[in-house]
Amino acid sequence: MKFILIAIIQLTLLSGSNPINFQYGILYKKDFNSNLEALEDSSIVYNNSQLKINVVASKNTYLYLIYHGADGSIMTLDMNQDKSNESNDFWSTSFLTLGPPTGIENLYLINSSAPQSQLLKVIKGVSQSTGAKQAKYKKMFFSLMNKMLNNATGRSSLQASKLDTPIQGGVSFRGDDDENQITIFSMTHESPKMDDVSAVRISLVHQ
């Protein structure tokens, strides 16, 4: 019995699995006077409208927000971090204004138990290179992202992606009493629970 118990403990340690997922909201204002909306994948957005991205993720994990613009640019976007909650951190962007050119705007959210150093190196390579070298870095970026998305969805990430499990009415991290009201703190969806890395892609049609 003692041997079996030790074997089970060793197998658990060797497996290295660390289930991880996060809640998020892609919020939108068509203009300054409009009410906040929660966007779905393939939603239509317009010039001079505003986006705000919220995420709640477990403490001691790593969160990345990556933007692949209609102009072909690839970059990480800054998020503010609120550590006041005991078990989760609240991450959010400021309101981001959409400008030209129009086209497909992709947002990638990645939550991982370890730093994604290779991904950051590839994104830096995209921003600091041109021509054939930049094309090589972009190919590496899409390969990395497709691998993460395939692991999360169990299907080809080249298919039209959908936002993952909706949270009915949205959830406010700050304890809003009206769960049906979209606020600047709202979370509206939950990513797949995966080992070590959970990732989603949201594509917006910018007109």
Tab-separated table of C-alpha atoms in Angstrom, residues 11 66 73 81 90 106-107 119 121 136-138 148 152 177 181-182 200:
chain	number	residue	atom	x	y	z
A	11	LEU	CA	2.797	10.284	-11.246
A	66	ILE	CA	-2.485	40.598	-28.497
A	73	SER	CA	0.293	44.938	-37.429
A	81	GLN	CA	-3.993	45.022	-13.152
A	90	PHE	CA	-8.861	41.933	-12.572
A	106	ASN	CA	-8.342	40.187	-34.271
A	107	LEU	CA	-7.921	40.101	-30.503
A	119	LEU	CA	5.612	34.343	-28.229
A	121	LYS	CA	10.090	37.296	-28.843
A	136	LYS	CA	8.823	34.772	-41.418
A	137	TYR	CA	8.079	36.138	-37.943
A	138	LYS	CA	4.376	36.493	-38.798
A	148	MET	CA	-2.789	27.358	-28.609
A	152	ALA	CA	-8.275	25.081	-26.454
A	177	ASP	CA	-26.130	44.075	-7.981
A	181	GLN	CA	-26.546	45.414	-16.708
A	182	ILE	CA	-23.349	45.774	-18.712
A	200	VAL	CA	-9.351	32.644	-27.298
